[in-house]
Tab-separated table of C-alpha atoms in Angstrom:
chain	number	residue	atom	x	y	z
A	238	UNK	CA	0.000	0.000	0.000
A	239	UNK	CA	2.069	3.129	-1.270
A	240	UNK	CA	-0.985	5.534	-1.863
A	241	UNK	CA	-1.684	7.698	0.845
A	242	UNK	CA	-3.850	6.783	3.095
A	243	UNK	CA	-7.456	8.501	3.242
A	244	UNK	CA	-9.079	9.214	7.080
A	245	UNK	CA	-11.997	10.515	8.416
A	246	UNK	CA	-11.353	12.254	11.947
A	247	UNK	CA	-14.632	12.048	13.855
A	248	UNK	CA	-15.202	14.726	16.463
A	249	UNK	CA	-13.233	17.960	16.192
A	250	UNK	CA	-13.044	18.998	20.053
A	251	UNK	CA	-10.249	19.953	22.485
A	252	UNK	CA	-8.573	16.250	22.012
A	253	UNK	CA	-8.310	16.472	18.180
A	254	UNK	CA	-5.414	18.768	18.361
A	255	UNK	CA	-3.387	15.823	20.223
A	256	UNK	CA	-4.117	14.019	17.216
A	257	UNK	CA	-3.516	16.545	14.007
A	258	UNK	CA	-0.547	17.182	14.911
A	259	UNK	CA	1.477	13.960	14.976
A	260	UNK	CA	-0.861	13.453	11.607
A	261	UNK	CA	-0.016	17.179	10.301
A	262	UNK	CA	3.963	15.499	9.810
A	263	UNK	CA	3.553	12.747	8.090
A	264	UNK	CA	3.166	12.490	4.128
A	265	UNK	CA	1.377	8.777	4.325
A	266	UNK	CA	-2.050	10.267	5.364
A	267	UNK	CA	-4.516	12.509	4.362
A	268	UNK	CA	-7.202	14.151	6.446
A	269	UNK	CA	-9.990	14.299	4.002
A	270	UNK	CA	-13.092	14.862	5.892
A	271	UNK	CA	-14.006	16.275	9.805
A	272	UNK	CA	-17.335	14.945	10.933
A	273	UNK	CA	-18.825	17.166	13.969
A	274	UNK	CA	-22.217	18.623	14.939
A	275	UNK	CA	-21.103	22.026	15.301
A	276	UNK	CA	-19.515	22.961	12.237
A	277	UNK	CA	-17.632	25.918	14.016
A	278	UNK	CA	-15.547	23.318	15.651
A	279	UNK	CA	-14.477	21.465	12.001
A	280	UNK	CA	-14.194	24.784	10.546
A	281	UNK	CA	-11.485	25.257	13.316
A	282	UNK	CA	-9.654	22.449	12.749
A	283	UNK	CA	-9.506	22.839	9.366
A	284	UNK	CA	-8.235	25.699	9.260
A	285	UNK	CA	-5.873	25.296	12.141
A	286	UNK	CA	-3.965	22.388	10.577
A	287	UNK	CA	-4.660	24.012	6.935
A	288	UNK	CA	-6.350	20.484	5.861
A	289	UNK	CA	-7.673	19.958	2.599
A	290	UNK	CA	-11.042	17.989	4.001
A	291	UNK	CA	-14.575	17.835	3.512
A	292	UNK	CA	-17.432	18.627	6.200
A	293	UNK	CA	-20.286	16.601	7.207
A	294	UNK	CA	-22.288	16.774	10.907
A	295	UNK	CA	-22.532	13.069	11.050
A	296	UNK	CA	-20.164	10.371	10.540
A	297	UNK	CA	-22.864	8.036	7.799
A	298	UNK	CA	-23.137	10.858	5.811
A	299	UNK	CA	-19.490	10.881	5.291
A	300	UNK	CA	-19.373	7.384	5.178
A	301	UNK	CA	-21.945	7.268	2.574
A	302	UNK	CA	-20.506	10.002	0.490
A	303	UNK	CA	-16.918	8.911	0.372
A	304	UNK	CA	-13.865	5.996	0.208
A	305	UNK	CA	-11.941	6.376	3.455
A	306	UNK	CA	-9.336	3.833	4.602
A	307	UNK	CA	-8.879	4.628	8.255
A	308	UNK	CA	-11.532	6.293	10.889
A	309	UNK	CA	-9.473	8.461	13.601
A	310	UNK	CA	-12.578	8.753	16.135
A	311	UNK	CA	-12.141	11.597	18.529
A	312	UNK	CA	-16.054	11.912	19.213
A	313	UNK	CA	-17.404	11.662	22.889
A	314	UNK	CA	-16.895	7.810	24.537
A	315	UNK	CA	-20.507	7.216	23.955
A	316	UNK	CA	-20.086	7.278	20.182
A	317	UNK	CA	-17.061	5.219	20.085
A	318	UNK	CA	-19.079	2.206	19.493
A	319	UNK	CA	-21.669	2.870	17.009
A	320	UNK	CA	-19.169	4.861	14.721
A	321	UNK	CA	-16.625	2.126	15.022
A	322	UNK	CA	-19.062	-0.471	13.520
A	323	UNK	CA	-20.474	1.662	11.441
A	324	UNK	CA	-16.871	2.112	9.794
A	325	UNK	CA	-15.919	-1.148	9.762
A	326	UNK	CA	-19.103	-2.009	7.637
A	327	UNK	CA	-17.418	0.279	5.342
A	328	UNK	CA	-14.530	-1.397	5.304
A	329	UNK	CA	-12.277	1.110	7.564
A	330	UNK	CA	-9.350	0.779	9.839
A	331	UNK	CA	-10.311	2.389	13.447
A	332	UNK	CA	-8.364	4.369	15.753
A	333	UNK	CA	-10.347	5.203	18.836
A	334	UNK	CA	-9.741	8.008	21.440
A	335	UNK	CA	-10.400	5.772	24.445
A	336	UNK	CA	-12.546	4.165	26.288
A	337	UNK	CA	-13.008	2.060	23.214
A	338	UNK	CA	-16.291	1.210	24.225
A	339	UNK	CA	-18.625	1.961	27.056
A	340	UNK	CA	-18.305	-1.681	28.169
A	341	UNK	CA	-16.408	-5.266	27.472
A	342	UNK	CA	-19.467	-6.582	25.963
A	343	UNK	CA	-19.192	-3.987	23.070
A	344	UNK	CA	-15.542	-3.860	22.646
A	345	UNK	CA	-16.233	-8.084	22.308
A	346	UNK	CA	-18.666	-7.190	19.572
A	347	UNK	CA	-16.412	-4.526	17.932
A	348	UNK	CA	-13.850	-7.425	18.014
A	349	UNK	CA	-16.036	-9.828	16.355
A	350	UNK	CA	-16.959	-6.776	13.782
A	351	UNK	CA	-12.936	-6.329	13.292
A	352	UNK	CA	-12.483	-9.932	12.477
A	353	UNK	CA	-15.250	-10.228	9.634
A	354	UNK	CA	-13.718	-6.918	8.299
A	355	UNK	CA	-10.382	-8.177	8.327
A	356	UNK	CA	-9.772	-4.646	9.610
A	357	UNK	CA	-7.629	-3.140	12.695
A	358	UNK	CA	-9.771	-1.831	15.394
A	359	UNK	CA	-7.147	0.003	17.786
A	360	UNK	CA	-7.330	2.321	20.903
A	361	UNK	CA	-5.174	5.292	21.907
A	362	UNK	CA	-3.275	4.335	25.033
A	363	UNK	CA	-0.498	7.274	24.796
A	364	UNK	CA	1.495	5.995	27.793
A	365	UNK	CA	2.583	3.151	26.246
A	366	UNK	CA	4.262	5.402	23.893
A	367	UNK	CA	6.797	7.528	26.553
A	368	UNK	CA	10.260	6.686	26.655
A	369	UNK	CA	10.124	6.534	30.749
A	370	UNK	CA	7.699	3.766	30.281
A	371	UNK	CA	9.658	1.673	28.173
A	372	UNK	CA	13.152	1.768	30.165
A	373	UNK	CA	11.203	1.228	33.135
A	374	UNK	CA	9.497	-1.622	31.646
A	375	UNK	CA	12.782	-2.841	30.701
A	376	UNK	CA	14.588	-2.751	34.022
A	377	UNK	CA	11.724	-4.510	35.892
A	378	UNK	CA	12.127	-7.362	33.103
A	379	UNK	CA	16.195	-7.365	32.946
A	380	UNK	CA	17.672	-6.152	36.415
A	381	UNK	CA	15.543	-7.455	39.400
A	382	UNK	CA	14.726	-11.057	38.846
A	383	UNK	CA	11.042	-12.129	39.066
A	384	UNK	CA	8.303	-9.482	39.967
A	385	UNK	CA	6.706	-9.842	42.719
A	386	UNK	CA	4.927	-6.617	43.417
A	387	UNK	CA	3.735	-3.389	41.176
A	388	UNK	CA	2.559	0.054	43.162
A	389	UNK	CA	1.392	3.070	41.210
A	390	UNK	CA	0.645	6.538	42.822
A	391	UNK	CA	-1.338	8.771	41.036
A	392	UNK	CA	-2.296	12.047	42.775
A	393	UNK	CA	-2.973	15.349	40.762
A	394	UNK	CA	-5.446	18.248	41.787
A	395	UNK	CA	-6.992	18.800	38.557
A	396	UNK	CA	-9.751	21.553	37.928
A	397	UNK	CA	-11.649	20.670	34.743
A	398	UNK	CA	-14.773	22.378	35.053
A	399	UNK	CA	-17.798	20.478	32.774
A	400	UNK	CA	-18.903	16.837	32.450
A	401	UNK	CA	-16.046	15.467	34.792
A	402	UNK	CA	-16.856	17.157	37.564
A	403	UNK	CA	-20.937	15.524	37.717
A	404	UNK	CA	-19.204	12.268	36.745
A	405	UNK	CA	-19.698	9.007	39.041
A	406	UNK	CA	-16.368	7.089	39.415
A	407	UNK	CA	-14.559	10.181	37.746
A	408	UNK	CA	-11.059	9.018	38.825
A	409	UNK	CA	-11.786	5.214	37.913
A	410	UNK	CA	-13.657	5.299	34.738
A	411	UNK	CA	-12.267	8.432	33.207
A	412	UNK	CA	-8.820	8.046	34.139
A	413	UNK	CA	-7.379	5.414	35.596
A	414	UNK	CA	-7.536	3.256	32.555
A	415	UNK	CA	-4.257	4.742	31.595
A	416	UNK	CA	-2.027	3.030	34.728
A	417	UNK	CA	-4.117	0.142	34.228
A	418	UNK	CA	-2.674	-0.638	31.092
A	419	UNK	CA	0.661	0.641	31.716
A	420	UNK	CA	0.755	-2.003	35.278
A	421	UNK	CA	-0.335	-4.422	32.224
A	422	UNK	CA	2.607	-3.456	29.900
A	423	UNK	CA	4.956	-2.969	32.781
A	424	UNK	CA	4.226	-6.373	34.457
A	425	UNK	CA	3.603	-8.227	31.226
A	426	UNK	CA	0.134	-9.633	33.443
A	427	UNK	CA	-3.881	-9.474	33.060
A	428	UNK	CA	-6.177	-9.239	35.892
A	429	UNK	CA	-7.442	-11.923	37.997
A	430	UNK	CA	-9.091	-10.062	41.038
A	431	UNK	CA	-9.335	-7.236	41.977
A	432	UNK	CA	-10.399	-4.856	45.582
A	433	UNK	CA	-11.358	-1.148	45.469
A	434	UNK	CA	-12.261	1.755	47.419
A	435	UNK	CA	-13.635	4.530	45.990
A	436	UNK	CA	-14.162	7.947	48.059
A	437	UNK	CA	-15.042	11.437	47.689
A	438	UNK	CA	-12.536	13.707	49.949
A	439	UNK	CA	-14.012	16.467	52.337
A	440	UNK	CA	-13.284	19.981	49.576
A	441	UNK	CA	-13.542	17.602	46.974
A	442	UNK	CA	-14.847	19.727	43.685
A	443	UNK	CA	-16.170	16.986	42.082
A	444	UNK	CA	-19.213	14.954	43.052
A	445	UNK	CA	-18.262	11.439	43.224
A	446	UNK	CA	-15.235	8.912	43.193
A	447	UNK	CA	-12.413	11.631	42.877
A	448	UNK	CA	-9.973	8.673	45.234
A	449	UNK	CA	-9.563	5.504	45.200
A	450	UNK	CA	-7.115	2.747	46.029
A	451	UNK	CA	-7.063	-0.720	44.554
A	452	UNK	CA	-5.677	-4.118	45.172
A	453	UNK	CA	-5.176	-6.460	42.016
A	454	UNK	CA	-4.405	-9.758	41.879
A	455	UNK	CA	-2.803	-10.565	38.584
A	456	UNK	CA	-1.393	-13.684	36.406
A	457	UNK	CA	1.556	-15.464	37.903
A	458	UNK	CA	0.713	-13.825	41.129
A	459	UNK	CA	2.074	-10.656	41.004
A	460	UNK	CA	-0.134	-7.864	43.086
A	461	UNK	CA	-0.349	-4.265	41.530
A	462	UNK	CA	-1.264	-1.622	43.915
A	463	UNK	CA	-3.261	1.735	42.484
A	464	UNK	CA	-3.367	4.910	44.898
A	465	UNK	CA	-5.087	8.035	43.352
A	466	UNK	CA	-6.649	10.412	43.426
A	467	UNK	CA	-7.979	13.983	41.178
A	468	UNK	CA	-8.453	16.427	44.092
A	469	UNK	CA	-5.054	15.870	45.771
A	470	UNK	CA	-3.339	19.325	45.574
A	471	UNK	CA	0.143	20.008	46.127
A	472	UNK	CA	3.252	17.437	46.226
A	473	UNK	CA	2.239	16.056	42.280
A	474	UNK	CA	2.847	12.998	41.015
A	475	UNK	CA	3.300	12.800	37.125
A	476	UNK	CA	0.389	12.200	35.064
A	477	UNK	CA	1.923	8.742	34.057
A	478	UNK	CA	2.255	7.809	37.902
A	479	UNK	CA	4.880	7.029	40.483
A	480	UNK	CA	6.017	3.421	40.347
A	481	UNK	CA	7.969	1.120	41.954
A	482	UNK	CA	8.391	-2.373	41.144
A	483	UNK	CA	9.469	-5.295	43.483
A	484	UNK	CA	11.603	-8.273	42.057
A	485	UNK	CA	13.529	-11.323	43.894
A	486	UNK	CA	16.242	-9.916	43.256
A	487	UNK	CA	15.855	-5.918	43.960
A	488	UNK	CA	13.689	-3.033	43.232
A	489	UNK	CA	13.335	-0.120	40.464
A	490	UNK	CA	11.535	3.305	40.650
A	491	UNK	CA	9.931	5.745	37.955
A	492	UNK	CA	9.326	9.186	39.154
A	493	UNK	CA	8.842	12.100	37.176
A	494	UNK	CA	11.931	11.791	34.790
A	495	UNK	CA	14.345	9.315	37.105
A	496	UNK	CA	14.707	6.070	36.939
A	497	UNK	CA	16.611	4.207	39.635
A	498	UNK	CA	17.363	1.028	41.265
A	499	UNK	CA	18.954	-1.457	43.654
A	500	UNK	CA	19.980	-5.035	42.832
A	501	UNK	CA	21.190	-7.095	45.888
A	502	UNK	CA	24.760	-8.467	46.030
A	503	UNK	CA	24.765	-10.072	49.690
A	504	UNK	CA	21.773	-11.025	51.708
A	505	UNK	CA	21.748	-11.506	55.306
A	506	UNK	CA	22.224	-9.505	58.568
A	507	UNK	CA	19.861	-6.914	58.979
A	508	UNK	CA	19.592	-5.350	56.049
A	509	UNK	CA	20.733	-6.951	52.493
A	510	UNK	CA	23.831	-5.299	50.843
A	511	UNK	CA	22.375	-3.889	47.773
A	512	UNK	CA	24.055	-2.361	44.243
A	513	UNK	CA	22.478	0.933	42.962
A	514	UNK	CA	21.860	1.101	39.140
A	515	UNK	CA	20.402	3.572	37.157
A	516	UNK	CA	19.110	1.981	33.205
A	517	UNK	CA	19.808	3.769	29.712
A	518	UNK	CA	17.089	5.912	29.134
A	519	UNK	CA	15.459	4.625	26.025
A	520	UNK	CA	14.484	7.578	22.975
A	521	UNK	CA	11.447	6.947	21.039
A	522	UNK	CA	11.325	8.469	17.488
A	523	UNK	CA	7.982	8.980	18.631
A	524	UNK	CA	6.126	8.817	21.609
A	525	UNK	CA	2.567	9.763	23.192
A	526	UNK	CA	-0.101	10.436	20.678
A	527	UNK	CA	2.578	10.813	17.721
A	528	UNK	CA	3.895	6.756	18.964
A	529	UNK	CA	0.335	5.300	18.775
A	530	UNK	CA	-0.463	6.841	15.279
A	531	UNK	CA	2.747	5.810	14.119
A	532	UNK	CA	2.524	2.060	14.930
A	533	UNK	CA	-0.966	1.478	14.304
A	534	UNK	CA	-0.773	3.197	10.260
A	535	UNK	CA	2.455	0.677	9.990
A	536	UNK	CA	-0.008	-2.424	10.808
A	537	UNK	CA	-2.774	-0.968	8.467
A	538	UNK	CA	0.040	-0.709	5.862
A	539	UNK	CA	2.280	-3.606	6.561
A	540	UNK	CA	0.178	-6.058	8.526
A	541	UNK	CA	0.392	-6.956	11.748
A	542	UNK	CA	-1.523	-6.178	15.368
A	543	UNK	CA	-0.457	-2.733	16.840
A	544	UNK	CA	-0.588	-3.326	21.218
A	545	UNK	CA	-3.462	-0.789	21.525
A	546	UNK	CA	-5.695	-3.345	19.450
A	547	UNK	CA	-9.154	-3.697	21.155
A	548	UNK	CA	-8.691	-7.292	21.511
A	549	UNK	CA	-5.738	-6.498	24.244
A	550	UNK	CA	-7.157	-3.416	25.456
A	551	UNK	CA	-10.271	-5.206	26.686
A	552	UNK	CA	-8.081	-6.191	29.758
A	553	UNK	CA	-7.411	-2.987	31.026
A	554	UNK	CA	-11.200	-1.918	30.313
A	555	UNK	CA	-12.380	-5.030	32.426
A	556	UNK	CA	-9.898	-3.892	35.174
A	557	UNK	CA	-12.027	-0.459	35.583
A	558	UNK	CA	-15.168	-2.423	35.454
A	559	UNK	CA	-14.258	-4.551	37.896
A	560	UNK	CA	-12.804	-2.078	40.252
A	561	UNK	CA	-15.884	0.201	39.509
A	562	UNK	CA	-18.087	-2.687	40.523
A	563	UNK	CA	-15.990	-4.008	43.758
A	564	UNK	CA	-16.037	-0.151	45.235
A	565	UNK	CA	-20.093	-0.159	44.532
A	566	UNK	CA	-20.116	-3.849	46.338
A	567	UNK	CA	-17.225	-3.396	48.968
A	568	UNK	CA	-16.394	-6.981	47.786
A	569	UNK	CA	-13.368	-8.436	46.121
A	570	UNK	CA	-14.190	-9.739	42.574
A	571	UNK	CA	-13.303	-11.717	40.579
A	572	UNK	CA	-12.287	-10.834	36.828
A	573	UNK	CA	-12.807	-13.942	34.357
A	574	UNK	CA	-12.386	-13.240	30.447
């Protein structure tokens, strides 16, 4: 496939931006048409990223009216699922802002739908695209033996304004998807149980589920720990998390920009004598947004399954179900796939 590739971006709000420009420098895609039902907001777009596209207020019409390869959907979560099949009737690609559905039982369907398409159906999951992620990933796999334990802190006060702030679960279903999947990537694990308890802090400005802390049990028995919370202010975490990672045979930690760790070299007495390391920070050619994009048009060109494909992805969206529904419960529960 040498032509360039035709899209149709769906939704033209605040996120779009993250995604026009990563697209805006490269020469192997073409923004043809902006779908949104204010045209102001396409108009905008447009013009902002000087794109050479079509307008239509709904995604069929465009559909109907046109040959697109790939849909880039940046529409609100609840019409990631209906404009994903709807594509993939027509015999698009899909890239999906996440969630990538509303539930499992969709993304299973949109799954299904992929598979009689013989099309990609992918999710944005920027995180797995930063250059901390992957030399911490690689440390936990090459420098402290097997992993035993995963603990992410997450704390960030964080002053929206609109829909978040009326959410229920905010912190759970809106964000913590994101160090959900990167335990997943980190550890190389999926869920088996999971713990959760969800709160709303006294000065709290949103109106439910801005904290929570959660206990997973994963695959070959590693436990990943999740502490966060959107209405913590002052001493900030990163927005990809604090983590520190327990092995056999030491310990590495991610915070902000450093990464660090200690390897043992003697055990016994009180304390084991321990070796400090610090890993060669890996450099993406492209990470966040820019990373995603870039890997999931090489699959679409070249074949293969980019990481953010919905049929992966569908274990971190359990993992927020399943946390959602243990903090409603106050029961562990079980997560079976």
């Amino acid at each position: 496939m040498s032509k360039k590739l035709r899209a149709v971006l769906a939704g033209a709000g605040g996120i779009s931006s993250s995604w026009l420009k990563p697209l805006s420098q490269r020469s192997d895609i073409v923004v043809a048409a902006v779908v949104d039902p204010v045209k102001e907001n396409a108009d905008r777009r447009i013009g902002e990223f000087n794109l050479n596209a079509h307008y239509y207020p709904e995604l069929a019409a465009a559909l109907a009216a046109e040959n697109f390869d790939i849909l880039l959907d940046c529409s609100i979560p609840a019409a990631h699922f209906p404009n994903a099949l709807a594509a993939l009737a027509h015999g698009c690609h899909v890239l999906s802002e996440k969630p990538v559905a509303e539930s499992t039982a969709q993304v299973r369907e949109l799954i299904a739908a992929a598979r009689r398409a013989d099309r990609i159906h992918a999710v944005i999951q920027n995180r797995r695209y930063l250059d901390g992620i992957v030399t911490f990933q690689q440390a936990v796999d090459r420098r402290i033996g097997r992993l035993t334990t995963l603990d992410a802190d997450f704390y960030l006060g964080v002053h929206f304004g609109g829909f978040r702030e009326a959410m229920e679960h905010v912190l759970l279903l809106d964000m913590a998807i994101h160090s959900f999947d990167q335990a997943r990537l980190i550890s190389g694990c999926n869920p088996v149980k999971v713990f959760c308890r969800e709160w709303n802090p006294a000065g709290s400005w949103f109106r439910h589920g801005a904290s929570a802390v959660a206990v997973f049990t994963m695959t070959d028995g590693v436990v990943f720990t999740y502490r966060g919370s959107w209405c913590a202010e002052g001493c900030s975490t990163s927005w990809a998390c604090d983590w520190r990672a327990v092995g056999t045979e030491g310990s590495v930690r991610w915070i902000d920009d450093r990464i660090y760790g200690e390897t043992v070299v003697e055990r016994g007495g009180f304390r084991d004598v321990v070796k400090p390391f610090h890993p060669r920070r890996r450099k993406l050619k492209f990470t966040g947004h820019a990373g995603c994009i870039d890997e999931f048009l090489r699959c679409v060109r070249h074949g293969g399954t980019p990481q953010t494909a919905s049929s992966d992805n569908i274990y971190s969206l359990t993992m927020v179900e399943s946390a959602i529904r243990s903090a409603e419960t106050g029961k562990e529960v079980d997560i079976d796939l």
